[in-house]
Structures are given as C-alpha cells and as structure tokens.
mmCIF file of C-alpha atoms and ligand atoms in Angstrom:
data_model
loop_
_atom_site.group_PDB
_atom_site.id
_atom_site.type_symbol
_atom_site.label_atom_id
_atom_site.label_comp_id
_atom_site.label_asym_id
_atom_site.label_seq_id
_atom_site.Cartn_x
_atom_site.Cartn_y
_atom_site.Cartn_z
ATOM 1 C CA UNK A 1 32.875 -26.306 -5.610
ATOM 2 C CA UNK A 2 29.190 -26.459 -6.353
ATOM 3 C CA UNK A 3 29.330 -23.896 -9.411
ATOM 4 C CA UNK A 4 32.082 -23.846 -11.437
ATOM 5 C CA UNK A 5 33.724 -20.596 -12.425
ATOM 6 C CA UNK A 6 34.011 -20.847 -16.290
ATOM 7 C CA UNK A 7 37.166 -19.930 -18.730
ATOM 8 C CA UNK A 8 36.233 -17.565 -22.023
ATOM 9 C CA UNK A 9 36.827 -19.936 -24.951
ATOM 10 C CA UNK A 10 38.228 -16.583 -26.345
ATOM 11 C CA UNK A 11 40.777 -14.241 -25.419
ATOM 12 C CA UNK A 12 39.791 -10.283 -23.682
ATOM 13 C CA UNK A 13 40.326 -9.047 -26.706
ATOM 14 C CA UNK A 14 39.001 -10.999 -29.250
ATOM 15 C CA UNK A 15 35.310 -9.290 -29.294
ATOM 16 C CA UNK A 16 37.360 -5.484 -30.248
ATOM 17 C CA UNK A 17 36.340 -3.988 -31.708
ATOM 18 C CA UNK A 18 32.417 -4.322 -30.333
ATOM 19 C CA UNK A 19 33.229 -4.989 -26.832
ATOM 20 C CA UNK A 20 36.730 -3.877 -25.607
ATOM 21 C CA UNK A 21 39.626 -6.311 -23.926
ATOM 22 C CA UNK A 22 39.047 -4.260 -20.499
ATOM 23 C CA UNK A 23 35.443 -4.762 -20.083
ATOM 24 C CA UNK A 24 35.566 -8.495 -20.825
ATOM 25 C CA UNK A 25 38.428 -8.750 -18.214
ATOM 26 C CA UNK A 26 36.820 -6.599 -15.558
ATOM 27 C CA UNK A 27 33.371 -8.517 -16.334
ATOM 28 C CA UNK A 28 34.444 -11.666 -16.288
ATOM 29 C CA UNK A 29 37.478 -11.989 -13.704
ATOM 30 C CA UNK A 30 35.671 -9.489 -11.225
ATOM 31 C CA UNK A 31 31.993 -9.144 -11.772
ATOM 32 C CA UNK A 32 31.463 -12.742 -13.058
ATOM 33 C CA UNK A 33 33.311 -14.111 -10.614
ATOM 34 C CA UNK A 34 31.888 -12.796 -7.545
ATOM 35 C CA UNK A 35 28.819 -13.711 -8.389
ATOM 36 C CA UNK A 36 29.985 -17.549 -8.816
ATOM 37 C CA UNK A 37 31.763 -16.979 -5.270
ATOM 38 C CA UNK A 38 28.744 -15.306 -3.582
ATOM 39 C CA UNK A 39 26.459 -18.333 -5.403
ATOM 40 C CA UNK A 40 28.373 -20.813 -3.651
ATOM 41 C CA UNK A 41 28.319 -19.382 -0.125
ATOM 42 C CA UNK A 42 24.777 -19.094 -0.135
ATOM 43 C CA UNK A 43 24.400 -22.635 -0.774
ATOM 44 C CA UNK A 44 26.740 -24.058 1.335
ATOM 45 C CA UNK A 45 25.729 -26.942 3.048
ATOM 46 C CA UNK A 46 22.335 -26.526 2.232
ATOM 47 C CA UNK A 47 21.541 -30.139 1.896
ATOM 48 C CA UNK A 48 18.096 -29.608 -0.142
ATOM 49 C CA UNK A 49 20.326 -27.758 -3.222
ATOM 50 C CA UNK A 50 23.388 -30.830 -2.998
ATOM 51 C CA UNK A 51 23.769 -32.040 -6.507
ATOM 52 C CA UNK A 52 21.933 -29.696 -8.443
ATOM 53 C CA UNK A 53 22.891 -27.540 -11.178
ATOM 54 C CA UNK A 54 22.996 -23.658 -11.141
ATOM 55 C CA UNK A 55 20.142 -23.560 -13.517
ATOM 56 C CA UNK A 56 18.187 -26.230 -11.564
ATOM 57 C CA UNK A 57 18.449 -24.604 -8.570
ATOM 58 C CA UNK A 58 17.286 -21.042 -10.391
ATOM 59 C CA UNK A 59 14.139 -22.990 -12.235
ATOM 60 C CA UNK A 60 12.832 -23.882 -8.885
ATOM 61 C CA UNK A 61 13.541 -20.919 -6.936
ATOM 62 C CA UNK A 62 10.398 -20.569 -4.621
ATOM 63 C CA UNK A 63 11.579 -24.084 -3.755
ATOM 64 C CA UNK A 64 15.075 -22.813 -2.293
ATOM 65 C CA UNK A 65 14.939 -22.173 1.451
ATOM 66 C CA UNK A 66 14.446 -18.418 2.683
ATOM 67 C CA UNK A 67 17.140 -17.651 4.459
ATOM 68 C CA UNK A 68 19.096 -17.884 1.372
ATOM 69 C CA UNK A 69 16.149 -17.463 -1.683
ATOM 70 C CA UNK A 70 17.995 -13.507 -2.164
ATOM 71 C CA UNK A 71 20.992 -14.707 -2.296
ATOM 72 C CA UNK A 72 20.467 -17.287 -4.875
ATOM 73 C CA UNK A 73 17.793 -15.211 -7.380
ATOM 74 C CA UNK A 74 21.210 -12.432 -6.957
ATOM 75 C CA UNK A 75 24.256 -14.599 -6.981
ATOM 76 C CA UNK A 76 23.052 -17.591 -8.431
ATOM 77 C CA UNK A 77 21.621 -15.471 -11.353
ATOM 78 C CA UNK A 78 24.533 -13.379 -11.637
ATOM 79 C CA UNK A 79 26.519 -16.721 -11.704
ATOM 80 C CA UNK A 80 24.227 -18.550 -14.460
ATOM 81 C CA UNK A 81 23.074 -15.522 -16.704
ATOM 82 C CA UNK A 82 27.229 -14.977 -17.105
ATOM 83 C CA UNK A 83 28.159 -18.403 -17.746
ATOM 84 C CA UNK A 84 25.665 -18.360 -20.446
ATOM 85 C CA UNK A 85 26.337 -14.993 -21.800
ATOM 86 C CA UNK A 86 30.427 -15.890 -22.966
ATOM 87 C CA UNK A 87 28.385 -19.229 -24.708
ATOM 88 C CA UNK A 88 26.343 -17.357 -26.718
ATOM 89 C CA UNK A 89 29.089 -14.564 -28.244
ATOM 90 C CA UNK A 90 32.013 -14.488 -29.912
ATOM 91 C CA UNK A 91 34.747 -13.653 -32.289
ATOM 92 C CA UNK A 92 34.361 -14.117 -35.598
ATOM 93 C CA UNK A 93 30.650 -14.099 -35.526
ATOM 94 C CA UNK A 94 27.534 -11.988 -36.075
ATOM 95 C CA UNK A 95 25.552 -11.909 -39.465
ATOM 96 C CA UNK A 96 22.045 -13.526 -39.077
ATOM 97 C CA UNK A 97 20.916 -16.760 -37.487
ATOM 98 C CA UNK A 98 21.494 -19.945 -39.363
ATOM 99 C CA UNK A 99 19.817 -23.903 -39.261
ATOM 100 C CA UNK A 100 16.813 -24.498 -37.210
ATOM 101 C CA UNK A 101 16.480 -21.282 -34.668
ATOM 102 C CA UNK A 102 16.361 -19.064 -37.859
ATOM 103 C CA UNK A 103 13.523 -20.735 -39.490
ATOM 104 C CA UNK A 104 12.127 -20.462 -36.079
ATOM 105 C CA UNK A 105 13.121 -16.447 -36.185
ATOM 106 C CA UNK A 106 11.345 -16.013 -39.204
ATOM 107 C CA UNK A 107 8.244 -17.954 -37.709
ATOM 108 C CA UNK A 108 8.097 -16.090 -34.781
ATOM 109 C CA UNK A 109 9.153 -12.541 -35.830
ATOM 110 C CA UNK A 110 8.619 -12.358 -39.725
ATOM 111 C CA UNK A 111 12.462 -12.492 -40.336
ATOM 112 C CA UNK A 112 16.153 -11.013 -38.869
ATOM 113 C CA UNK A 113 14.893 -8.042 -39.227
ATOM 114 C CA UNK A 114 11.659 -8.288 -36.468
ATOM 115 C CA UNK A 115 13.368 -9.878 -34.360
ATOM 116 C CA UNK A 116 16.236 -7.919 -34.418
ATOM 117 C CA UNK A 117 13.842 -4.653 -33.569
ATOM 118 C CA UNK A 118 12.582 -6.746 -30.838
ATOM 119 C CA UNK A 119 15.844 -7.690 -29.142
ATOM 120 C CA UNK A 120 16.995 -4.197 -29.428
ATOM 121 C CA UNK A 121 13.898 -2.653 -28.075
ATOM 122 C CA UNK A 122 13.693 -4.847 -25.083
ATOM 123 C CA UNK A 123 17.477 -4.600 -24.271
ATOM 124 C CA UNK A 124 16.996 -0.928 -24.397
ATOM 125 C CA UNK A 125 13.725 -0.068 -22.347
ATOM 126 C CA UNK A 126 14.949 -2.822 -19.498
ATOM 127 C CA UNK A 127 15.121 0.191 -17.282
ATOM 128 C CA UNK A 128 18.383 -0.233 -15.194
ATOM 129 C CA UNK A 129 20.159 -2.959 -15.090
ATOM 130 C CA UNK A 130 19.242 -6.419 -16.599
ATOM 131 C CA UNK A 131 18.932 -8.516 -19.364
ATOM 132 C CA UNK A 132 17.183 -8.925 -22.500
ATOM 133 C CA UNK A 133 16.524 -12.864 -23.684
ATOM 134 C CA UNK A 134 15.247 -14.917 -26.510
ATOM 135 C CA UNK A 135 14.255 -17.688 -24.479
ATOM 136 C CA UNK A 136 12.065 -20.926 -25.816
ATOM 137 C CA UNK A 137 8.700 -20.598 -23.627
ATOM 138 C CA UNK A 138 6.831 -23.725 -22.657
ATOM 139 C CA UNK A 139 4.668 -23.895 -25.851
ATOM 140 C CA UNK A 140 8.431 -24.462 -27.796
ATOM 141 C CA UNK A 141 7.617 -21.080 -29.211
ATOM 142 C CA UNK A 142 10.624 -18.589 -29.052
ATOM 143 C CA UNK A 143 10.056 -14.952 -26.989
ATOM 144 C CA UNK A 144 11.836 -11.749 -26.053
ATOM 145 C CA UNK A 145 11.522 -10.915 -22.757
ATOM 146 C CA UNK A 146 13.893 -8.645 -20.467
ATOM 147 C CA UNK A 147 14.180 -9.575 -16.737
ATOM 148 C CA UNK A 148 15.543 -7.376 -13.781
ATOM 149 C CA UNK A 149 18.610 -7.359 -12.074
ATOM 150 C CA UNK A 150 20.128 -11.235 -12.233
ATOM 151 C CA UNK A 151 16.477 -13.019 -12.572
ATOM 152 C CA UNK A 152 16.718 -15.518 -14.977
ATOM 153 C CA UNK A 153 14.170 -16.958 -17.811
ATOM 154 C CA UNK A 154 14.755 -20.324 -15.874
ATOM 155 C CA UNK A 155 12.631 -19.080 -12.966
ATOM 156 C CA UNK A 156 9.591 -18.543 -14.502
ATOM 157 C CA UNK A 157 9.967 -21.796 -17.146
ATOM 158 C CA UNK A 158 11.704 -20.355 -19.878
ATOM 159 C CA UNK A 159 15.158 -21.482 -21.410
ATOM 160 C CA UNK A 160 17.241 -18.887 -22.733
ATOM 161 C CA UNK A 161 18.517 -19.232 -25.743
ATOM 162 C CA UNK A 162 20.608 -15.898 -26.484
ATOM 163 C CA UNK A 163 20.926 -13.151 -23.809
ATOM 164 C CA UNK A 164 21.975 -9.277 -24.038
ATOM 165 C CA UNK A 165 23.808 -7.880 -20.620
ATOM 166 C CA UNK A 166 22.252 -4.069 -20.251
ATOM 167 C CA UNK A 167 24.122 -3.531 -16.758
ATOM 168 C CA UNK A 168 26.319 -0.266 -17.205
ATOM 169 C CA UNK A 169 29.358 -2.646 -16.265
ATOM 170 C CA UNK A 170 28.574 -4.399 -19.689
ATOM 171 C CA UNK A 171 29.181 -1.419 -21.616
ATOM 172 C CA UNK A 172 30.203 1.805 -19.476
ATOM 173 C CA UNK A 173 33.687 2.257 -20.429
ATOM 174 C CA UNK A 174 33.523 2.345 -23.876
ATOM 175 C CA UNK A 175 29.859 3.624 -24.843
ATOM 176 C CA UNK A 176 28.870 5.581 -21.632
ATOM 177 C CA UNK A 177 25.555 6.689 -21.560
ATOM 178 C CA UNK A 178 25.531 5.250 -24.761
ATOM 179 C CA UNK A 179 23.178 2.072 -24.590
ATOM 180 C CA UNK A 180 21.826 2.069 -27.915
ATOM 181 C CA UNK A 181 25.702 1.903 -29.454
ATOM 182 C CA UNK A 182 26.217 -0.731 -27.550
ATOM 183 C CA UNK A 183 23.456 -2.685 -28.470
ATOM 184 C CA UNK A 184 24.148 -2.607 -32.388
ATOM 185 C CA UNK A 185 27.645 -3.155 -31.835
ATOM 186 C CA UNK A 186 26.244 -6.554 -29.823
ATOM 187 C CA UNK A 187 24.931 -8.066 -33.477
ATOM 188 C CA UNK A 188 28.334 -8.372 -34.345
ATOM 189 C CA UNK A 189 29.060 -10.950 -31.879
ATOM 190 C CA UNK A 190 26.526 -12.642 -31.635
ATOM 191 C CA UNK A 191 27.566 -16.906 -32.030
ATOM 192 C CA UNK A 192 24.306 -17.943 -34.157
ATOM 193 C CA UNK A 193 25.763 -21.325 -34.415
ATOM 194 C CA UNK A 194 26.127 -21.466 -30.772
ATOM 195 C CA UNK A 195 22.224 -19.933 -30.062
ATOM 196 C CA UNK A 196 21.196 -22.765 -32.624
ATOM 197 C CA UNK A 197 22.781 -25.645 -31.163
ATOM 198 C CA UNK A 198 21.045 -24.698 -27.829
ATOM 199 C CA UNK A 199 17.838 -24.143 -29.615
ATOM 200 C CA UNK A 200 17.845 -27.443 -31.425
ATOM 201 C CA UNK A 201 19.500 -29.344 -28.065
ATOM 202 C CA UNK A 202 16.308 -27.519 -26.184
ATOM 203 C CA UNK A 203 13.373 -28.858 -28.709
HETATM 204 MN MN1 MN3 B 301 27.214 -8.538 -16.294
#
C-alpha cells in the first residue's frame, strides 16, 4: 500500500465534548478512509509516483500525469489533509501556542489573539467546503490561508502547520448550520505542542 491509512492516537471520544465520538468515527473510518483508498487507486502502477510520499506527490502536482492529476489533487488531498488533521488535535489540549511557533504567532499576528481572529475568519468565509491553514510560506514566515475542496498548502509551496476541516461532515451532526460554534469549540483541541514540533522540525 502506497499511502498508509493512519490509527487516531486517541479514542472517538476523547475530543467530547468539542467534537463528538460519532463524527470522529464517521470521519475517520468512512470519509478518511476513502479518500486513502481512492488515493491509492489513482496511483496504481503509475511508475513516475513509485516511492514517493503523499505529500510529495501533492507538492508537485502539475508534475503528476493527467489522466490521474483529479484524482490525486481529490483523493490524495483528502488522504494527506486528514492524516495531518488527527496530528495536529487532541485531548487534553487547547490554551495558546507554546515554544518557538508562538513567538512566531506573536511575530506574525501581534499575539493569540490576531491570529486567533485570523484562523477563525478564514475557516469561516472558506465558502463550502475546505480548509483553513497556518502553513510556513517559503520566506519561513507563517500565513493563514484557506484552500478549496482537498487542495493542499503543499501544492502551491507551503507546509501546513495546523489545519481547520470546514466540510459540513466535520461538524454537521452536532452544530448544523452552525459553523461559527464549531470553530470556537476547535481552540479547545487544538495540540500546540504538536503544531510546534512541526513548526520547529519545518525551520
Ligand atoms: Mn474531512
């Protein structure tokens, strides 16, 4: 198997009460999951792709052959941007960054706080579904961006270093229509010492 389907380090229900036991299940046995399985049909026996890693093969994209370039930015996406998601929350966490990335936060934003208004803003005006990203840009100098569908910072050179899922399967069965909820309740499990490590791994 090319891509790897990934276990939580934490059990359904350990993000309650913030994200409930039945949307982690559903999200990550049946939505991650497909993606993962979808990811590694399209690349099957494409020769070109043999040995690389999901997120190599999503940073050079316009390199992947036609046929199956959809199929990857979708799938592979889908199978990356999930992967990374579980990484970067968790129980027992929340509060504001620590080490490194915050000094970085504070740099970049003027503080939690900025930032904070920043994340929430871009994970709520990504119209539809999507993402919203603090990624690490090519300067080393730390952005928000939001990104469509499964597209992933990686494809356009930037490495993600904490990610917010706005698809409705994210957060439909226990806030509705209710993205903004959703999104504050998301601060709560947010692994800072996780988003650090990567940041300080990525300099
Ligand atoms: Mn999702």
């Amino acid at each position: 198997m090319p891509y790897s389907f990934p276990q939580l380090k934490y059990a359904y229900d350990a993000l309650e009460p913030y994200i409930d036991a039945k949307t982690m299940e559903t999200h990550h046995s049946k939505h991650h999951k497909t993606y993962v399985d979808r990811f590694n049909t399209a690349i099957l026996g494409k020769k070109e792709l043999e040995g690389k890693t999901g997120e190599e093969i999503l940073a050079m994209i316009n390199a992947v052959p036609e046929d199956i370039r959809m199929a990857v930015r979708n799938n592979g996406g889908g199978a990356v941007n999930h992967t990374f998601f579980w990484s970067v929350i968790g129980p027992k966490a929340g509060g504001e960054p620590k080490g490194p990335v915050a000094e970085a936060i504070s740099k970049e934003f003027g503080g939690f706080k900025g930032f904070k208004e920043k994340f929430s803003d871009a994970a709520t005006t990504q119209f539809g579904s999507g993402w919203a990203w603090l990624v690490k840009n090519a300067e080393g100098r730390l952005e928000i961006v939001k990104t469509p569908n499964q597209d992933s910072p990686l494809s356009v050179g930037k490495k993600p270093l904490l990610a917010i899922d706005v698809w409705e399967h994210a957060y439909y069965l226990k806030y509705q229509n209710r993205r903004p909820e959703y999104i504050e309740a998301f601060y709560n499990v947010i692994n800072w010492n996780a988003v650090n490590d990567i940041y300080v791994s990525a300099k």
